[in-house]
Amino acid sequence: MRKFLLFIPFAFFLVLGAVLYLQLGKDTQYMPSALIGKTLPEFTLVSLQDDQVYSKDDLPVGPYLINFWGTWCPACHVEHPFLMELASSGVPIIGVDYKDQQPPAKQWLEQKGNPYQVVLMDEIGNFGVDMGVTGAPETFVVDSSGVVVYRHQGVVDAVNWPDIKEYMK
């Protein structure tokens, strides 16, 4: 019986090692989205630029990006110059100022430039919850039918843009 008790820690570490081994090579940043393949959720949000109320029917027809960002988000500062490049090359981007306030958001866009066709205010984060946002920055690709076809968590940059661009067709 004593020999069996000595075997328990060894068996535990053997199982733990097998579990960890099976996780090798997996993308630890990937989190699936329940919205992939579904239409954009209904919403009504106010525009940062002109206080106009927008719904999903007011968004562009054709593929576009929805980018959740905030002035409080360090990674959003890193991502912003690349979004400016995308916008200048004709990529339509809808910005959602996520869990932020109007004055700093306006100041941010005045200082850094505005890559967005429209910036919607999601001060409480309800639309972000509906979209399954876990933090900023987070970017979604919406196709010409209004269906969410891709979700990218983290900074959009020159390295990952080719993969995201594939969903913009």
PDB file of C-alpha atoms in Angstrom:
ATOM      1  CA  MET A   1       0.000   0.000   0.000  1.00  0.00           C
ATOM      2  CA  ARG A   2       2.860   2.368   0.831  1.00  0.00           C
ATOM      3  CA  LYS A   3       4.423   1.812  -2.563  1.00  0.00           C
ATOM      4  CA  PHE A   4       1.120   2.778  -4.179  1.00  0.00           C
ATOM      5  CA  LEU A   5       0.988   6.063  -2.235  1.00  0.00           C
ATOM      6  CA  LEU A   6       4.479   6.930  -3.476  1.00  0.00           C
ATOM      7  CA  PHE A   7       3.306   6.363  -7.061  1.00  0.00           C
ATOM      8  CA  ILE A   8       0.454   8.983  -6.839  1.00  0.00           C
ATOM      9  CA  PRO A   9       2.693  12.108  -7.155  1.00  0.00           C
ATOM     10  CA  PHE A  10       4.540  10.501 -10.072  1.00  0.00           C
ATOM     11  CA  ALA A  11       1.241   9.728 -11.828  1.00  0.00           C
ATOM     12  CA  PHE A  12       0.019  13.285 -11.203  1.00  0.00           C
ATOM     13  CA  PHE A  13       3.144  14.816 -12.763  1.00  0.00           C
ATOM     14  CA  LEU A  14       2.936  12.388 -15.667  1.00  0.00           C
ATOM     15  CA  VAL A  15      -0.651  13.472 -16.453  1.00  0.00           C
ATOM     16  CA  LEU A  16       0.239  17.153 -15.993  1.00  0.00           C
ATOM     17  CA  GLY A  17       3.196  16.747 -18.356  1.00  0.00           C
ATOM     18  CA  ALA A  18       0.973  15.124 -20.986  1.00  0.00           C
ATOM     19  CA  VAL A  19      -1.572  17.966 -20.786  1.00  0.00           C
ATOM     20  CA  LEU A  20       1.127  20.610 -21.125  1.00  0.00           C
ATOM     21  CA  TYR A  21       2.745  18.735 -24.017  1.00  0.00           C
ATOM     22  CA  LEU A  22      -0.563  18.675 -25.903  1.00  0.00           C
ATOM     23  CA  GLN A  23      -0.789  22.475 -25.586  1.00  0.00           C
ATOM     24  CA  LEU A  24       2.567  23.081 -27.275  1.00  0.00           C
ATOM     25  CA  GLY A  25       2.278  24.934 -30.573  1.00  0.00           C
ATOM     26  CA  LYS A  26      -1.267  26.152 -29.993  1.00  0.00           C
ATOM     27  CA  ASP A  27      -2.032  29.850 -30.421  1.00  0.00           C
ATOM     28  CA  THR A  28      -2.526  31.065 -26.854  1.00  0.00           C
ATOM     29  CA  GLN A  29      -3.910  34.404 -28.064  1.00  0.00           C
ATOM     30  CA  TYR A  30      -6.742  32.891 -30.105  1.00  0.00           C
ATOM     31  CA  MET A  31     -10.205  33.140 -28.616  1.00  0.00           C
ATOM     32  CA  PRO A  32     -13.110  32.062 -30.815  1.00  0.00           C
ATOM     33  CA  SER A  33     -15.985  34.458 -31.353  1.00  0.00           C
ATOM     34  CA  ALA A  34     -19.604  33.380 -31.129  1.00  0.00           C
ATOM     35  CA  LEU A  35     -20.418  36.074 -33.717  1.00  0.00           C
ATOM     36  CA  ILE A  36     -18.457  34.578 -36.616  1.00  0.00           C
ATOM     37  CA  GLY A  37     -20.985  33.765 -39.330  1.00  0.00           C
ATOM     38  CA  LYS A  38     -23.740  35.846 -37.712  1.00  0.00           C
ATOM     39  CA  THR A  39     -25.071  39.273 -38.544  1.00  0.00           C
ATOM     40  CA  LEU A  40     -23.842  42.296 -36.661  1.00  0.00           C
ATOM     41  CA  PRO A  41     -25.907  42.770 -33.477  1.00  0.00           C
ATOM     42  CA  GLU A  42     -28.476  45.550 -33.341  1.00  0.00           C
ATOM     43  CA  PHE A  43     -27.258  48.738 -31.666  1.00  0.00           C
ATOM     44  CA  THR A  44     -27.870  52.440 -31.304  1.00  0.00           C
ATOM     45  CA  LEU A  45     -24.796  54.495 -30.513  1.00  0.00           C
ATOM     46  CA  VAL A  46     -24.002  58.188 -30.710  1.00  0.00           C
ATOM     47  CA  SER A  47     -21.297  59.457 -33.047  1.00  0.00           C
ATOM     48  CA  LEU A  48     -18.347  61.203 -31.440  1.00  0.00           C
ATOM     49  CA  GLN A  49     -18.105  63.687 -34.315  1.00  0.00           C
ATOM     50  CA  ASP A  50     -21.656  65.016 -34.628  1.00  0.00           C
ATOM     51  CA  ASP A  51     -23.796  63.464 -31.844  1.00  0.00           C
ATOM     52  CA  GLN A  52     -25.909  61.710 -34.492  1.00  0.00           C
ATOM     53  CA  VAL A  53     -27.440  58.379 -33.469  1.00  0.00           C
ATOM     54  CA  TYR A  54     -26.286  55.420 -35.563  1.00  0.00           C
ATOM     55  CA  SER A  55     -27.604  51.893 -35.937  1.00  0.00           C
ATOM     56  CA  LYS A  56     -26.170  48.994 -37.910  1.00  0.00           C
ATOM     57  CA  ASP A  57     -28.264  50.124 -40.903  1.00  0.00           C
ATOM     58  CA  ASP A  58     -26.174  53.323 -41.046  1.00  0.00           C
ATOM     59  CA  LEU A  59     -22.885  51.485 -41.496  1.00  0.00           C
ATOM     60  CA  PRO A  60     -21.223  51.033 -44.904  1.00  0.00           C
ATOM     61  CA  VAL A  61     -22.296  48.465 -47.449  1.00  0.00           C
ATOM     62  CA  GLY A  62     -19.443  46.214 -48.385  1.00  0.00           C
ATOM     63  CA  PRO A  63     -16.632  44.794 -46.316  1.00  0.00           C
ATOM     64  CA  TYR A  64     -15.331  47.031 -43.535  1.00  0.00           C
ATOM     65  CA  LEU A  65     -13.539  46.874 -40.219  1.00  0.00           C
ATOM     66  CA  ILE A  66     -15.000  47.666 -36.808  1.00  0.00           C
ATOM     67  CA  ASN A  67     -12.174  48.660 -34.482  1.00  0.00           C
ATOM     68  CA  PHE A  68     -12.723  48.892 -30.719  1.00  0.00           C
ATOM     69  CA  TRP A  69     -10.231  51.305 -29.141  1.00  0.00           C
ATOM     70  CA  GLY A  70      -9.834  53.631 -26.184  1.00  0.00           C
ATOM     71  CA  THR A  71      -7.546  56.450 -25.136  1.00  0.00           C
ATOM     72  CA  TRP A  72      -6.777  54.450 -21.969  1.00  0.00           C
ATOM     73  CA  CYS A  73      -5.415  51.534 -24.031  1.00  0.00           C
ATOM     74  CA  PRO A  74      -1.602  51.440 -24.513  1.00  0.00           C
ATOM     75  CA  ALA A  75      -1.827  48.965 -27.413  1.00  0.00           C
ATOM     76  CA  CYS A  76      -4.275  51.290 -29.199  1.00  0.00           C
ATOM     77  CA  HIS A  77      -1.533  53.950 -29.286  1.00  0.00           C
ATOM     78  CA  VAL A  78       0.723  51.419 -31.018  1.00  0.00           C
ATOM     79  CA  GLU A  79      -1.981  50.365 -33.494  1.00  0.00           C
ATOM     80  CA  HIS A  80      -3.185  53.848 -34.481  1.00  0.00           C
ATOM     81  CA  PRO A  81      -0.486  54.754 -37.071  1.00  0.00           C
ATOM     82  CA  PHE A  82      -1.167  51.550 -38.988  1.00  0.00           C
ATOM     83  CA  LEU A  83      -4.918  52.246 -38.969  1.00  0.00           C
ATOM     84  CA  MET A  84      -4.097  55.663 -40.460  1.00  0.00           C
ATOM     85  CA  GLU A  85      -2.190  53.885 -43.263  1.00  0.00           C
ATOM     86  CA  LEU A  86      -5.108  51.515 -43.888  1.00  0.00           C
ATOM     87  CA  ALA A  87      -7.609  54.377 -44.042  1.00  0.00           C
ATOM     88  CA  SER A  88      -5.416  56.354 -46.440  1.00  0.00           C
ATOM     89  CA  SER A  89      -5.264  53.294 -48.714  1.00  0.00           C
ATOM     90  CA  GLY A  90      -9.075  53.135 -48.801  1.00  0.00           C
ATOM     91  CA  VAL A  91      -9.895  50.537 -46.139  1.00  0.00           C
ATOM     92  CA  PRO A  92     -13.219  51.524 -44.523  1.00  0.00           C
ATOM     93  CA  ILE A  93     -12.931  51.493 -40.719  1.00  0.00           C
ATOM     94  CA  ILE A  94     -15.662  52.146 -38.175  1.00  0.00           C
ATOM     95  CA  GLY A  95     -14.240  53.122 -34.803  1.00  0.00           C
ATOM     96  CA  VAL A  96     -15.908  52.271 -31.522  1.00  0.00           C
ATOM     97  CA  ASP A  97     -14.525  54.322 -28.643  1.00  0.00           C
ATOM     98  CA  TYR A  98     -14.842  51.644 -25.981  1.00  0.00           C
ATOM     99  CA  LYS A  99     -15.429  52.483 -22.303  1.00  0.00           C
ATOM    100  CA  ASP A 100     -14.048  55.966 -22.757  1.00  0.00           C
ATOM    101  CA  GLN A 101     -15.132  59.592 -22.436  1.00  0.00           C
ATOM    102  CA  GLN A 102     -15.813  62.089 -25.234  1.00  0.00           C
ATOM    103  CA  PRO A 103     -13.260  64.835 -24.422  1.00  0.00           C
ATOM    104  CA  PRO A 104     -10.148  62.618 -24.390  1.00  0.00           C
ATOM    105  CA  ALA A 105     -11.382  60.711 -27.459  1.00  0.00           C
ATOM    106  CA  LYS A 106     -11.847  63.941 -29.436  1.00  0.00           C
ATOM    107  CA  GLN A 107      -8.441  65.179 -28.325  1.00  0.00           C
ATOM    108  CA  TRP A 108      -6.820  61.850 -29.319  1.00  0.00           C
ATOM    109  CA  LEU A 109      -8.245  62.056 -32.859  1.00  0.00           C
ATOM    110  CA  GLU A 110      -7.302  65.729 -33.235  1.00  0.00           C
ATOM    111  CA  GLN A 111      -3.710  65.003 -32.217  1.00  0.00           C
ATOM    112  CA  LYS A 112      -3.148  61.618 -33.890  1.00  0.00           C
ATOM    113  CA  GLY A 113      -5.492  61.860 -36.883  1.00  0.00           C
ATOM    114  CA  ASN A 114      -8.773  60.101 -37.552  1.00  0.00           C
ATOM    115  CA  PRO A 115      -8.683  56.863 -39.574  1.00  0.00           C
ATOM    116  CA  TYR A 116     -12.384  56.187 -38.995  1.00  0.00           C
ATOM    117  CA  GLN A 117     -15.340  56.907 -41.267  1.00  0.00           C
ATOM    118  CA  VAL A 118     -17.385  57.322 -38.120  1.00  0.00           C
ATOM    119  CA  VAL A 119     -16.538  56.970 -34.421  1.00  0.00           C
ATOM    120  CA  LEU A 120     -19.274  55.555 -32.223  1.00  0.00           C
ATOM    121  CA  MET A 121     -19.242  56.043 -28.458  1.00  0.00           C
ATOM    122  CA  ASP A 122     -19.676  52.889 -26.370  1.00  0.00           C
ATOM    123  CA  GLU A 123     -19.073  54.537 -22.997  1.00  0.00           C
ATOM    124  CA  ILE A 124     -20.706  51.806 -20.909  1.00  0.00           C
ATOM    125  CA  GLY A 125     -19.486  48.950 -23.103  1.00  0.00           C
ATOM    126  CA  ASN A 126     -22.847  47.351 -23.947  1.00  0.00           C
ATOM    127  CA  PHE A 127     -22.110  47.065 -27.664  1.00  0.00           C
ATOM    128  CA  GLY A 128     -18.699  45.641 -26.808  1.00  0.00           C
ATOM    129  CA  VAL A 129     -20.393  42.975 -24.684  1.00  0.00           C
ATOM    130  CA  ASP A 130     -22.756  42.163 -27.559  1.00  0.00           C
ATOM    131  CA  MET A 131     -19.745  41.813 -29.860  1.00  0.00           C
ATOM    132  CA  GLY A 132     -17.865  39.648 -27.361  1.00  0.00           C
ATOM    133  CA  VAL A 133     -15.060  42.152 -26.876  1.00  0.00           C
ATOM    134  CA  THR A 134     -12.621  41.119 -24.162  1.00  0.00           C
ATOM    135  CA  GLY A 135     -10.462  44.249 -24.328  1.00  0.00           C
ATOM    136  CA  ALA A 136      -9.060  46.832 -26.656  1.00  0.00           C
ATOM    137  CA  PRO A 137      -7.878  46.916 -29.327  1.00  0.00           C
ATOM    138  CA  GLU A 138     -10.114  44.401 -30.984  1.00  0.00           C
ATOM    139  CA  THR A 139     -11.077  44.433 -34.653  1.00  0.00           C
ATOM    140  CA  PHE A 140     -13.862  42.684 -36.569  1.00  0.00           C
ATOM    141  CA  VAL A 141     -14.335  42.248 -40.305  1.00  0.00           C
ATOM    142  CA  VAL A 142     -17.933  42.631 -41.488  1.00  0.00           C
ATOM    143  CA  ASP A 143     -18.751  41.453 -45.012  1.00  0.00           C
ATOM    144  CA  SER A 144     -21.092  43.048 -47.580  1.00  0.00           C
ATOM    145  CA  SER A 145     -24.048  41.092 -46.126  1.00  0.00           C
ATOM    146  CA  GLY A 146     -23.508  42.536 -42.654  1.00  0.00           C
ATOM    147  CA  VAL A 147     -22.103  39.242 -41.337  1.00  0.00           C
ATOM    148  CA  VAL A 148     -19.127  39.167 -38.971  1.00  0.00           C
ATOM    149  CA  VAL A 149     -16.537  37.016 -40.732  1.00  0.00           C
ATOM    150  CA  TYR A 150     -13.397  37.556 -38.650  1.00  0.00           C
ATOM    151  CA  ARG A 151     -12.239  38.728 -35.236  1.00  0.00           C
ATOM    152  CA  HIS A 152      -8.739  39.907 -34.361  1.00  0.00           C
ATOM    153  CA  GLN A 153      -7.697  40.526 -30.773  1.00  0.00           C
ATOM    154  CA  GLY A 154      -4.784  42.857 -30.263  1.00  0.00           C
ATOM    155  CA  VAL A 155      -2.913  45.296 -32.448  1.00  0.00           C
ATOM    156  CA  VAL A 156      -3.559  45.304 -36.196  1.00  0.00           C
ATOM    157  CA  ASP A 157      -0.205  45.826 -37.896  1.00  0.00           C
ATOM    158  CA  ALA A 158       1.744  45.061 -41.068  1.00  0.00           C
ATOM    159  CA  VAL A 159       2.522  41.545 -39.823  1.00  0.00           C
ATOM    160  CA  ASN A 160      -1.067  40.376 -39.298  1.00  0.00           C
ATOM    161  CA  TRP A 161      -2.830  42.614 -41.840  1.00  0.00           C
ATOM    162  CA  PRO A 162      -2.386  40.152 -44.771  1.00  0.00           C
ATOM    163  CA  ASP A 163      -4.336  37.503 -42.805  1.00  0.00           C
ATOM    164  CA  ILE A 164      -7.082  39.975 -41.875  1.00  0.00           C
ATOM    165  CA  LYS A 165      -7.225  41.385 -45.416  1.00  0.00           C
ATOM    166  CA  GLU A 166      -8.158  37.929 -46.746  1.00  0.00           C
ATOM    167  CA  TYR A 167     -11.551  38.348 -45.042  1.00  0.00           C
ATOM    168  CA  MET A 168     -12.176  41.763 -46.630  1.00  0.00           C
ATOM    169  CA  LYS A 169     -13.183  40.239 -49.980  1.00  0.00           C
TER     170      LYS A 169
END
